[in-house]
Amino acid sequence: MVKHQRRYGKRLDHDEKLRKKEARSVHQNSKVARQTHGLKAKMMHKQKHAEKVQMKKTMKNHSERNVKKDEEKPDDSAALPTYLMDRNEQRDAKSISSAIKQKRKDKAARFSVPLPKVKGIAEEEVFKVIKTGSKKQKSWKRMITKPTFVGENFTRKPPKLERFIRPSGLRMKKANVTHPELKTTFQLPIIGVKKNPQSPLYSQLGVLTKGTVLEVNVSELGMVTTGGKVVWGKYAQITNNPENDGCVNAVLLV
């Protein structure tokens, strides 16, 4: 049906016919309910009952949206743990709803980066062709001409197996990260490259270009979560062109 509609479109009176069919469906269902008997009738009535109960619950929740309720008081005979002491506060459906919405916004904010759009870089600019072999005929190796990040215990593959060469002079280990709220810059160690918007291959190789999202070690800043745990790693986005400046400047995503 969907395929037919895509090819040939709909009738001019399609929406009107659909509306009339839905309006008639009430009478049709009523007729079926009157004529059905036996096990089929029992199943139908059970389904209708469940629908009515669900509708009543929805209506009740809607009417109680702005009604404030006290938490149920626990039994006084039992000792109350310390983490439950402050839970006798008022709670209403609207505040819970807004709290959930706020959590969703916070979750979405993690992906809202300072540089949403980045200029594309051609592969010819990033990779330089290296010819190998005694007669320099094979050209299957590539040298990366942009700054890169490699892990702490990184060791190069044997020369015959190495596909991408990352020069040691272009390897970066630290980034100048600016905290947007404190307006202060810290030099922090890079833990890894989370995503390079240019290409998944660049993310895998750890190529550092403008707009790349890094993971940096923020344990020195003393940042803590709401639970009181020290934050170890946080994401930051590169805001400069490291190949031009010789350093990595980034903004912390808070």
Short mmCIF file of C-alpha atoms in Angstrom, two decimals:
data_model
loop_
_atom_site.label_atom_id
_atom_site.label_comp_id
_atom_site.label_asym_id
_atom_site.label_seq_id
_atom_site.Cartn_x
_atom_site.Cartn_y
_atom_site.Cartn_z
CA MET A 1 0.00 0.00 0.00
CA VAL A 2 2.78 2.43 0.96
CA LYS A 3 4.71 1.54 -2.20
CA HIS A 4 1.58 2.11 -4.31
CA GLN A 5 1.02 5.53 -2.67
CA ARG A 6 4.61 6.55 -3.32
CA ARG A 7 4.32 5.60 -6.98
CA TYR A 8 0.85 6.82 -7.84
CA GLY A 9 -0.10 9.17 -4.99
CA LYS A 10 -3.46 9.31 -3.16
CA ARG A 11 -7.01 10.00 -4.27
CA LEU A 12 -8.14 13.62 -3.95
CA ASP A 13 -10.78 12.65 -1.38
CA HIS A 14 -8.45 10.24 0.52
CA ASP A 15 -8.35 12.24 3.78
CA GLU A 16 -12.12 12.83 3.78
CA LYS A 17 -12.85 9.12 3.21
CA LEU A 18 -10.43 8.21 6.03
CA ARG A 19 -12.14 10.67 8.41
CA LYS A 20 -15.60 9.21 7.60
CA LYS A 21 -14.31 5.66 8.03
CA GLU A 22 -12.97 6.52 11.51
CA ALA A 23 -16.30 8.17 12.43
CA ARG A 24 -18.21 5.03 11.31
CA SER A 25 -15.81 2.70 13.16
CA VAL A 26 -17.55 3.44 16.51
CA HIS A 27 -20.86 2.08 15.18
CA GLN A 28 -19.10 -0.85 13.56
CA ASN A 29 -17.34 -1.79 16.82
CA SER A 30 -20.62 -1.51 18.71
CA LYS A 31 -22.33 -3.86 16.24
CA VAL A 32 -19.48 -6.39 16.52
CA ALA A 33 -19.62 -6.22 20.35
CA ARG A 34 -23.41 -6.91 20.32
CA GLN A 35 -23.14 -9.87 17.96
CA THR A 36 -19.99 -11.51 19.44
CA HIS A 37 -20.49 -14.25 22.03
CA GLY A 38 -18.52 -16.93 23.81
CA LEU A 39 -14.75 -16.81 24.37
CA LYS A 40 -14.25 -14.14 21.70
CA ALA A 41 -16.67 -11.83 23.58
CA LYS A 42 -14.80 -12.40 26.85
CA MET A 43 -11.46 -11.49 25.19
CA MET A 44 -12.98 -8.38 23.61
CA HIS A 45 -14.51 -7.18 26.89
CA LYS A 46 -11.21 -7.78 28.69
CA GLN A 47 -9.41 -5.62 26.14
CA LYS A 48 -12.05 -2.85 26.39
CA HIS A 49 -11.82 -2.95 30.19
CA ALA A 50 -8.02 -2.55 30.05
CA GLU A 51 -8.39 0.43 27.68
CA LYS A 52 -10.93 2.10 30.01
CA VAL A 53 -8.68 1.60 33.05
CA GLN A 54 -5.72 3.11 31.16
CA MET A 55 -7.83 6.09 30.07
CA LYS A 56 -9.01 6.72 33.66
CA LYS A 57 -5.40 6.55 34.90
CA THR A 58 -4.31 9.07 32.26
CA MET A 59 -7.15 11.44 33.19
CA LYS A 60 -6.32 11.10 36.90
CA ASN A 61 -2.63 11.82 36.30
CA HIS A 62 -3.57 14.85 34.22
CA SER A 63 -5.88 16.21 36.94
CA GLU A 64 -3.25 15.57 39.68
CA ARG A 65 -0.48 17.26 37.73
CA ASN A 66 -0.36 20.38 39.91
CA VAL A 67 -1.54 18.75 43.16
CA LYS A 68 1.26 18.51 45.72
CA LYS A 69 1.60 15.35 47.80
CA ASP A 70 3.59 14.47 50.89
CA GLU A 71 5.85 11.46 50.81
CA GLU A 72 4.47 8.37 52.56
CA LYS A 73 5.78 8.40 56.13
CA PRO A 74 7.74 5.27 57.05
CA ASP A 75 7.11 3.26 60.19
CA ASP A 76 8.50 5.17 63.21
CA SER A 77 9.44 1.97 65.00
CA ALA A 78 12.15 1.20 62.42
CA ALA A 79 15.35 3.27 62.39
CA LEU A 80 15.61 5.56 59.35
CA PRO A 81 18.92 5.57 57.41
CA THR A 82 20.70 8.92 57.03
CA TYR A 83 20.23 9.03 53.25
CA LEU A 84 16.42 8.92 53.73
CA MET A 85 16.28 11.75 56.30
CA ASP A 86 15.59 14.53 53.77
CA ARG A 87 12.97 12.64 51.77
CA ASN A 88 9.87 13.92 53.57
CA GLU A 89 9.73 16.97 51.33
CA GLN A 90 6.76 17.82 49.13
CA ARG A 91 6.72 16.35 45.68
CA ASP A 92 4.42 17.07 42.75
CA ALA A 93 4.15 15.62 39.28
CA LYS A 94 5.12 18.90 37.61
CA SER A 95 8.44 19.14 39.47
CA ILE A 96 9.27 15.50 38.60
CA SER A 97 8.42 16.17 34.96
CA SER A 98 10.63 19.28 34.88
CA ALA A 99 13.47 17.38 36.55
CA ILE A 100 13.31 14.67 33.88
CA LYS A 101 13.28 17.33 31.13
CA GLN A 102 16.31 19.01 32.72
CA LYS A 103 18.18 15.69 32.77
CA ARG A 104 17.44 15.23 29.08
CA LYS A 105 18.71 18.75 28.36
CA ASP A 106 21.91 18.06 30.30
CA LYS A 107 22.38 14.85 28.34
CA ALA A 108 21.87 16.71 25.06
CA ALA A 109 24.23 19.51 26.18
CA ARG A 110 27.13 17.06 26.29
CA PHE A 111 26.94 16.88 22.50
CA SER A 112 26.49 20.64 21.91
CA VAL A 113 30.03 21.67 21.03
CA PRO A 114 31.49 25.18 20.57
CA LEU A 115 32.31 24.47 16.88
CA PRO A 116 29.31 22.65 15.37
CA LYS A 117 30.58 23.02 11.78
CA VAL A 118 34.15 22.43 10.62
CA LYS A 119 35.76 22.97 7.22
CA GLY A 120 36.60 19.67 5.50
CA ILE A 121 40.20 18.57 4.91
CA ALA A 122 41.20 16.59 1.81
CA GLU A 123 43.06 13.31 2.25
CA GLU A 124 45.91 14.61 0.08
CA GLU A 125 46.51 17.31 2.70
CA VAL A 126 46.62 14.86 5.62
CA PHE A 127 48.46 11.93 4.04
CA LYS A 128 51.78 12.10 2.20
CA VAL A 129 52.57 9.13 -0.08
CA ILE A 130 55.77 7.27 0.86
CA LYS A 131 57.42 5.05 -1.75
CA THR A 132 59.10 1.90 -0.46
CA GLY A 133 61.14 -0.99 -1.74
CA SER A 134 64.59 -1.19 -3.31
CA LYS A 135 63.35 0.37 -6.57
CA LYS A 136 60.84 2.71 -4.86
CA GLN A 137 57.99 1.25 -6.87
CA LYS A 138 55.48 0.43 -4.15
CA SER A 139 53.55 3.42 -2.80
CA TRP A 140 51.22 1.83 -0.24
CA LYS A 141 52.52 3.71 2.81
CA ARG A 142 51.16 7.04 4.08
CA MET A 143 52.83 9.60 6.33
CA ILE A 144 50.46 11.74 8.41
CA THR A 145 51.33 15.44 8.05
CA LYS A 146 49.02 16.67 10.85
CA PRO A 147 49.65 16.53 14.62
CA THR A 148 48.54 13.25 16.16
CA PHE A 149 48.02 11.68 19.56
CA VAL A 150 49.23 8.18 20.41
CA GLY A 151 48.83 6.34 23.71
CA GLU A 152 51.37 6.18 26.52
CA ASN A 153 52.63 2.66 25.74
CA PHE A 154 52.61 3.10 21.96
CA THR A 155 55.13 1.12 19.91
CA ARG A 156 55.45 1.29 16.13
CA LYS A 157 54.80 -1.76 14.00
CA PRO A 158 57.71 -3.36 12.09
CA PRO A 159 58.54 -1.21 9.00
CA LYS A 160 57.29 -3.85 6.57
CA LEU A 161 53.85 -3.94 8.23
CA GLU A 162 53.40 -0.24 9.02
CA ARG A 163 50.68 1.34 6.87
CA PHE A 164 50.43 4.82 8.47
CA ILE A 165 53.52 6.61 9.77
CA ARG A 166 52.97 9.11 12.58
CA PRO A 167 56.16 11.22 12.93
CA SER A 168 57.33 11.56 16.54
CA GLY A 169 57.90 15.32 16.02
CA LEU A 170 54.16 15.81 15.37
CA ARG A 171 52.89 13.80 18.34
CA MET A 172 51.05 15.87 20.96
CA LYS A 173 50.59 14.75 24.57
CA LYS A 174 49.13 17.86 26.24
CA ALA A 175 46.43 20.40 25.39
CA ASN A 176 45.76 23.97 26.58
CA VAL A 177 42.17 23.56 27.80
CA THR A 178 40.02 26.59 28.65
CA HIS A 179 37.21 26.23 31.19
CA PRO A 180 34.30 28.28 29.73
CA GLU A 181 32.78 29.20 33.12
CA LEU A 182 36.01 29.88 35.05
CA LYS A 183 37.57 31.67 32.02
CA THR A 184 40.87 30.01 32.93
CA THR A 185 43.22 27.89 30.83
CA PHE A 186 45.00 24.77 32.09
CA GLN A 187 47.57 22.56 30.40
CA LEU A 188 46.12 19.06 30.73
CA PRO A 189 47.32 15.64 29.51
CA ILE A 190 45.35 14.11 26.62
CA ILE A 191 43.81 10.70 27.40
CA GLY A 192 42.49 9.94 23.90
CA VAL A 193 40.75 11.17 20.75
CA LYS A 194 36.98 10.67 21.07
CA LYS A 195 35.88 11.82 17.62
CA ASN A 196 37.39 13.61 14.65
CA PRO A 197 34.54 15.09 12.56
CA GLN A 198 36.57 14.76 9.35
CA SER A 199 36.59 10.96 9.20
CA PRO A 200 36.34 7.85 11.45
CA LEU A 201 39.81 6.86 10.16
CA TYR A 202 41.28 10.10 11.58
CA SER A 203 39.62 9.31 14.95
CA GLN A 204 41.21 5.86 14.89
CA LEU A 205 44.65 7.24 14.00
CA GLY A 206 44.37 10.06 16.58
CA VAL A 207 44.75 12.92 14.08
CA LEU A 208 44.27 16.31 15.77
CA THR A 209 42.47 18.86 13.59
CA LYS A 210 40.14 21.77 14.29
CA GLY A 211 36.85 20.56 15.79
CA THR A 212 38.21 17.23 17.11
CA VAL A 213 36.72 16.12 20.45
CA LEU A 214 39.41 14.98 22.90
CA GLU A 215 39.26 13.33 26.30
CA VAL A 216 41.52 15.17 28.76
CA ASN A 217 42.62 14.40 32.31
CA VAL A 218 40.92 16.94 34.62
CA SER A 219 41.87 15.31 37.94
CA GLU A 220 44.15 18.30 38.72
CA LEU A 221 41.19 20.71 38.59
CA GLY A 222 39.43 18.99 41.51
CA MET A 223 36.09 18.71 39.71
CA VAL A 224 33.55 16.47 41.48
CA THR A 225 30.23 14.88 40.48
CA THR A 226 26.97 15.44 42.37
CA GLY A 227 27.69 12.19 44.23
CA GLY A 228 31.03 13.58 45.48
CA LYS A 229 33.32 11.49 43.26
CA VAL A 230 36.34 13.14 41.63
CA VAL A 231 35.99 13.53 37.85
CA TRP A 232 38.98 12.01 36.07
CA GLY A 233 38.30 12.48 32.35
CA LYS A 234 36.24 15.08 30.47
CA TYR A 235 35.69 15.95 26.82
CA ALA A 236 37.12 19.07 25.16
CA GLN A 237 36.96 20.35 21.59
CA ILE A 238 39.96 21.70 19.68
CA THR A 239 39.38 25.32 18.60
CA ASN A 240 42.60 26.08 16.71
CA ASN A 241 44.61 24.55 13.87
CA PRO A 242 47.37 22.64 15.75
CA GLU A 243 49.52 22.22 12.60
CA ASN A 244 49.78 26.03 12.28
CA ASP A 245 50.21 26.94 15.96
CA GLY A 246 52.37 24.04 17.16
CA CYS A 247 50.09 23.49 20.16
CA VAL A 248 46.58 22.21 20.90
CA ASN A 249 44.04 24.74 22.21
CA ALA A 250 40.67 23.37 23.33
CA VAL A 251 37.47 24.34 25.17
CA LEU A 252 36.13 22.07 27.92
CA LEU A 253 32.62 20.71 27.34
CA VAL A 254 30.86 21.21 30.68
#
